[in-house]
Amino acid sequence: MLQLLAPDGTYGVPQEYAEYGEIIANLSEFELTRLYRDMARMRRFDTEATALQRQGQLGLWVPAIGQEAAQIGSGYALAKNDHIFPSYREHGVAITHGVELMSILKLMRGVNHGGWDPEETRFHQYAIVLGSQVLHAVGYAMGIKLDGKVGSDDPENDLAVISYFGDGATAEGDVSESLLFAAINDAPIIFFIQNNQWAISSNVADQTRVPLYKRGVGFGVEGMQVDGNDVLACYAATKIHMDNARGGKGPFLIEAMTYRIGAHTTSDDPTKYRDELEVESWRAKDPLARFEIFLRRQGIGDDFFEEVVRAGDELAADIRSQTFALKTPGLENIFDHVYTEPHPEIDRQKAWLLAYEKQMGAHE
């Protein structure tokens, strides 16, 4: 397993991973502190969103606390043209690619129809159906190759795709089919598994007999395992293999070993199936804590960390006020984006619904 930053904040590059260490050696102070800043921002956003759901402001929330390193590290390793196909927990990757955080909250509140423009952000829509986005990602990657946008050594032309999914999704047939099609077509895609150890209430030990990074080998997709709580390892692994995919070397699979500290969603109670000692053992491997130690050893002082806390408080206050101010759209809005142009059948159904609402209102 690739680990550059140990839980106690010690940094070291194993000899067999020298090329990964070279990637980190080239990071500037700005790039390093940005990683921490956005990991902290992701956690503050996540904490506030959970509170908003508990207060009835969101229909549902999908926590990602504990997975900040895997998401922020990999997200910042991508090039400007790369496309991202997330599942429903990639709030941190969304941060790295300019998705407005209120768009995610509006989605979870049910007041919009998708939330953001995937062509503008290159961050595609959340996929609630487990593993379905992996098929979409492979198809997009195959299209990129057919369009000649791979292997030209032109950074303005070439791009690759990354698809995020969890350990539970690896049991879906869609993922196996995706690995097969990616392999036989040499598709420029990275499969990024966030192995957070639990698929709702099913532990990973009950899901597979082999490490998940080896799942692709039978299809011809090589893989590796990284410490998913080590932001530097996640950054380096993703950068190297996305560069390879963009250069025409085909697909690759990364398994990031991390942990879902919170619930699967706010509809879940993990105390029913998890041992608290297990949770505490993973808290000791916290991705932010180890990276803070590393940065302090690089000479980053209190002023920076205090500013990060202040920025987090401001973010929380801002999204709270915006969420409480959200208006519920009229029910007729469900017809607005069915077709790009007006359609008589849609008009008929909309008129029927409005008449029905008016009739029901008269009986209140």
XYZ file of C-alpha atoms in Angstrom:
364
model
C 0.000 0.000 0.000
C 1.281 3.458 -0.903
C 1.642 5.612 2.201
C 3.739 8.767 2.268
C 2.295 10.382 5.384
C 1.889 8.178 8.466
C -0.889 8.782 11.029
C 1.630 10.516 13.317
C 2.482 13.014 10.571
C 5.815 11.463 9.651
C 6.641 11.820 5.953
C 8.678 9.232 4.096
C 8.940 7.793 0.598
C 9.484 4.026 0.291
C 12.122 3.204 -2.305
C 9.677 1.345 -4.539
C 7.463 4.458 -4.671
C 10.176 6.997 -5.514
C 8.277 8.429 -8.495
C 5.317 9.217 -6.233
C 7.606 11.082 -3.869
C 8.907 13.168 -6.760
C 5.370 14.367 -7.436
C 5.033 15.617 -3.854
C 8.488 17.214 -3.887
C 7.296 19.472 -6.714
C 4.289 20.827 -4.797
C 4.521 24.460 -3.723
C 3.555 25.800 -0.308
C 0.408 27.246 -1.884
C -0.586 23.844 -3.265
C 0.087 22.083 0.034
C -1.868 24.586 2.121
C -4.714 24.534 -0.407
C -5.046 20.795 0.162
C -5.453 21.356 3.896
C -7.706 24.389 3.469
C -10.175 22.493 1.321
C -10.058 19.344 3.446
C -11.085 21.524 6.391
C -13.688 23.284 4.253
C -15.153 19.946 3.200
C -15.440 18.803 6.811
C -17.052 22.054 7.973
C -19.509 21.927 5.098
C -20.319 18.313 5.883
C -20.871 19.006 9.580
C -23.158 21.944 8.861
C -25.141 20.032 6.238
C -25.737 17.220 8.724
C -27.036 19.743 11.264
C -29.311 21.312 8.640
C -30.801 17.918 7.824
C -31.426 17.189 11.496
C -33.262 20.505 11.721
C -35.552 19.592 8.834
C -33.929 21.831 6.224
C -32.716 18.980 3.983
C -34.526 15.824 3.018
C -31.351 13.767 3.309
C -27.624 14.175 3.760
C -24.771 11.839 2.802
C -21.857 12.411 5.211
C -18.250 12.022 4.065
C -16.343 12.848 7.251
C -13.139 10.821 7.325
C -12.798 10.695 3.547
C -11.409 14.194 3.016
C -7.908 13.118 2.003
C -9.089 10.674 -0.645
C -11.369 13.270 -2.228
C -9.366 16.482 -1.990
C -6.083 14.775 -2.822
C -7.385 13.017 -5.907
C -9.535 15.956 -6.978
C -6.618 18.378 -7.156
C -4.496 15.846 -9.061
C -6.708 16.150 -12.137
C -5.952 18.298 -15.184
C -8.199 21.109 -16.330
C -9.887 19.114 -19.107
C -10.495 15.867 -17.195
C -14.047 14.731 -16.468
C -15.353 13.376 -13.171
C -18.219 10.940 -12.666
C -19.105 10.852 -8.940
C -21.448 8.742 -6.877
C -23.316 10.700 -4.175
C -20.656 11.306 -1.507
C -18.007 13.234 -3.466
C -18.586 16.651 -1.900
C -14.845 17.224 -1.595
C -14.147 16.493 -5.249
C -16.945 18.943 -6.054
C -15.118 21.607 -4.034
C -11.918 21.098 -6.034
C -13.762 21.699 -9.305
C -15.761 24.786 -8.506
C -19.200 23.298 -7.912
C -21.277 25.724 -5.857
C -21.877 24.025 -2.521
C -25.411 25.395 -2.345
C -26.136 23.420 -5.515
C -25.501 20.230 -3.557
C -27.717 21.387 -0.694
C -30.496 22.342 -3.102
C -30.286 18.854 -4.549
C -30.594 17.301 -1.091
C -33.506 19.596 -0.301
C -35.260 18.718 -3.535
C -35.624 22.214 -4.972
C -33.750 21.845 -8.251
C -33.303 19.381 -11.100
C -29.637 18.444 -10.959
C -27.845 21.407 -9.615
C -24.834 22.224 -11.770
C -23.529 22.295 -15.314
C -21.229 19.295 -15.879
C -19.723 20.877 -18.973
C -18.716 23.974 -17.027
C -17.303 22.140 -13.993
C -16.451 18.804 -15.672
C -18.053 17.325 -12.553
C -21.042 15.273 -13.633
C -24.255 14.786 -11.686
C -24.471 12.702 -8.530
C -25.541 9.128 -9.245
C -27.857 7.658 -6.631
C -28.177 4.283 -8.369
C -25.175 2.314 -7.140
C -22.450 1.898 -9.757
C -24.433 3.375 -12.637
C -22.046 6.311 -13.066
C -19.154 3.941 -13.759
C -20.813 2.817 -16.991
C -21.352 6.436 -17.999
C -17.722 7.231 -17.235
C -16.373 4.396 -19.373
C -18.618 5.379 -22.258
C -17.402 8.954 -22.011
C -13.789 7.758 -21.922
C -14.336 5.593 -25.000
C -15.750 8.634 -26.776
C -12.714 10.711 -25.826
C -10.454 8.144 -27.425
C -12.550 8.018 -30.589
C -12.333 11.813 -30.768
C -8.531 11.666 -30.744
C -8.212 13.412 -27.379
C -5.727 10.922 -25.933
C -1.985 10.508 -26.400
C -1.220 13.629 -28.445
C 1.017 15.159 -25.737
C -0.990 18.357 -26.109
C -2.372 19.435 -22.700
C -4.952 21.608 -24.427
C -6.283 18.581 -26.301
C -5.831 15.491 -24.146
C -8.070 14.486 -21.271
C -9.021 11.503 -19.182
C -11.906 10.416 -16.964
C -12.098 9.445 -13.311
C -15.037 7.628 -11.756
C -15.588 7.474 -8.008
C -17.434 4.688 -6.235
C -17.368 2.819 -2.960
C -16.553 -0.694 -1.861
C -20.222 -1.668 -1.958
C -20.568 -0.685 -5.606
C -17.864 -3.157 -6.625
C -20.440 -5.918 -6.159
C -22.634 -4.397 -8.876
C -22.607 -5.905 -12.345
C -22.305 -2.412 -13.813
C -18.812 -2.103 -12.358
C -17.657 -5.444 -13.766
C -19.032 -4.540 -17.185
C -17.277 -1.180 -16.971
C -13.929 -2.798 -16.195
C -14.349 -5.135 -19.156
C -15.231 -2.410 -21.663
C -12.519 -0.092 -20.352
C -9.897 -2.809 -20.751
C -10.776 -4.014 -24.229
C -11.039 -0.427 -25.492
C -7.971 0.941 -23.664
C -10.239 3.674 -22.348
C -8.520 6.631 -20.642
C -10.144 6.190 -17.238
C -9.178 5.800 -13.596
C -11.509 3.794 -11.384
C -11.210 5.337 -7.910
C -12.633 3.163 -5.146
C -13.143 4.853 -1.799
C -13.086 1.777 0.395
C -14.654 3.226 3.534
C -15.055 -0.282 4.980
C -18.865 -0.311 5.117
C -21.545 -0.671 2.429
C -24.331 0.639 4.638
C -24.267 -2.157 7.263
C -22.147 -4.701 5.354
C -18.485 -4.767 6.320
C -15.989 -5.068 3.482
C -14.800 -8.400 4.910
C -18.233 -9.797 4.042
C -18.154 -8.391 0.507
C -15.005 -9.774 -1.092
C -12.354 -12.481 -0.758
C -9.605 -10.448 -2.448
C -8.432 -6.843 -2.049
C -10.554 -4.600 -4.228
C -7.579 -3.156 -6.105
C -7.084 -6.616 -7.589
C -10.675 -6.767 -8.845
C -9.709 -5.417 -12.244
C -6.859 -7.836 -12.951
C -9.115 -10.507 -14.421
C -10.376 -7.941 -16.918
C -6.901 -6.638 -17.734
C -7.016 -3.516 -15.541
C -4.040 -3.141 -13.212
C -4.469 -1.485 -9.845
C -2.899 -0.319 -6.614
C -3.884 0.339 -3.021
C -3.198 3.651 -1.286
C -3.714 5.005 2.211
C -6.936 6.907 1.659
C -6.339 9.035 4.768
C -3.020 10.252 3.351
C -3.771 13.239 1.140
C -0.275 13.210 -0.372
C -0.465 9.545 -1.374
C -3.900 10.085 -2.906
C -2.670 13.114 -4.830
C 0.471 11.419 -6.153
C -1.232 8.161 -7.156
C -4.067 9.926 -8.948
C -1.762 12.349 -10.757
C 0.585 9.667 -12.071
C -2.143 7.364 -13.311
C -4.354 10.109 -14.741
C -1.299 11.347 -16.641
C -0.773 7.807 -17.909
C -4.412 7.473 -18.981
C -4.290 10.842 -20.727
C -1.144 9.683 -22.500
C -2.845 6.620 -23.955
C -1.808 3.930 -21.467
C -5.358 2.796 -20.785
C -7.365 2.268 -17.597
C -6.150 1.850 -14.025
C -7.803 1.144 -10.666
C -6.968 2.860 -7.367
C -8.329 1.583 -4.064
C -8.120 4.244 -1.343
C -8.313 2.680 2.113
C -10.321 5.079 4.263
C -13.229 5.041 6.709
C -16.727 6.426 6.886
C -16.688 7.987 10.350
C -20.353 8.953 10.242
C -23.519 7.291 9.043
C -24.120 5.991 5.529
C -26.770 8.701 5.263
C -28.740 10.630 7.846
C -31.367 7.868 7.588
C -28.865 5.379 9.016
C -27.767 4.552 12.573
C -24.289 2.982 12.418
C -24.281 2.210 16.149
C -26.587 -0.699 15.324
C -23.885 -2.561 13.411
C -20.449 -1.029 14.185
C -18.215 -1.333 17.208
C -17.203 2.018 18.693
C -13.664 0.739 19.248
C -13.350 0.271 15.488
C -14.515 3.827 14.872
C -12.067 5.205 17.429
C -9.187 3.270 15.879
C -9.892 5.048 12.596
C -10.314 8.438 14.281
C -6.699 8.018 15.353
C -5.805 7.968 11.640
C -7.655 11.228 10.953
C -6.567 12.734 7.606
C -6.654 16.365 8.748
C -4.767 15.780 11.985
C -1.822 14.050 10.332
C -1.609 16.641 7.562
C -1.661 19.506 10.068
C 1.326 17.950 11.840
C 3.131 17.675 8.507
C 2.426 21.292 7.565
C 3.547 22.606 10.939
C 6.815 20.751 10.456
C 7.132 22.587 7.125
C 6.927 25.888 8.979
C 3.228 26.685 8.552
C 2.208 28.563 11.694
C -0.850 29.233 13.836
C -2.035 32.172 11.727
C -2.819 29.885 8.806
C -4.758 27.345 10.851
C -6.695 30.038 12.704
C -7.652 31.614 9.381
C -8.888 28.218 8.145
C -11.128 27.910 11.219
C -12.534 31.411 10.670
C -13.208 30.658 7.004
C -15.018 27.480 8.012
C -17.235 29.362 10.459
C -18.070 31.912 7.766
C -18.895 29.138 5.304
C -21.194 27.444 7.808
C -23.035 30.684 8.581
C -23.392 31.479 4.890
C -24.829 28.132 3.805
C -27.126 28.109 6.832
C -28.626 31.492 5.983
C -28.945 30.590 2.303
C -30.585 27.249 3.094
C -33.169 28.808 5.400
C -33.962 31.336 2.655
C -34.590 28.734 -0.062
C -38.023 28.852 -1.675
C -39.924 25.703 -2.538
C -40.663 25.722 -6.286
C -44.138 25.083 -7.603
C -45.009 21.490 -8.420
C -45.508 22.424 -12.070
C -41.742 22.907 -12.378
C -41.370 19.159 -12.847
C -42.418 19.698 -16.471
C -39.897 22.423 -17.279
C -36.962 20.279 -18.398
C -38.557 17.178 -19.896
C -37.883 18.380 -23.443
C -35.764 21.212 -24.806
C -38.776 22.589 -26.703
C -42.497 22.886 -25.856
C -44.505 19.699 -26.348
C -48.322 19.478 -26.482
C -48.515 16.379 -24.290
C -46.387 18.007 -21.619
C -48.536 21.141 -21.829
C -51.661 19.013 -21.391
C -50.310 17.247 -18.320
C -49.132 20.504 -16.776
C -52.534 22.104 -17.295
C -54.221 19.086 -15.696
C -51.964 19.266 -12.647
C -52.522 22.997 -12.163
C -56.277 22.496 -12.406
C -56.115 19.640 -9.922
C -54.110 21.732 -7.461
C -56.596 24.567 -7.771
C -59.516 22.204 -7.196
C -57.898 20.653 -4.134
C -57.084 24.094 -2.772
C -60.737 25.041 -2.958
C -61.587 22.196 -0.547
C -59.054 23.198 2.115
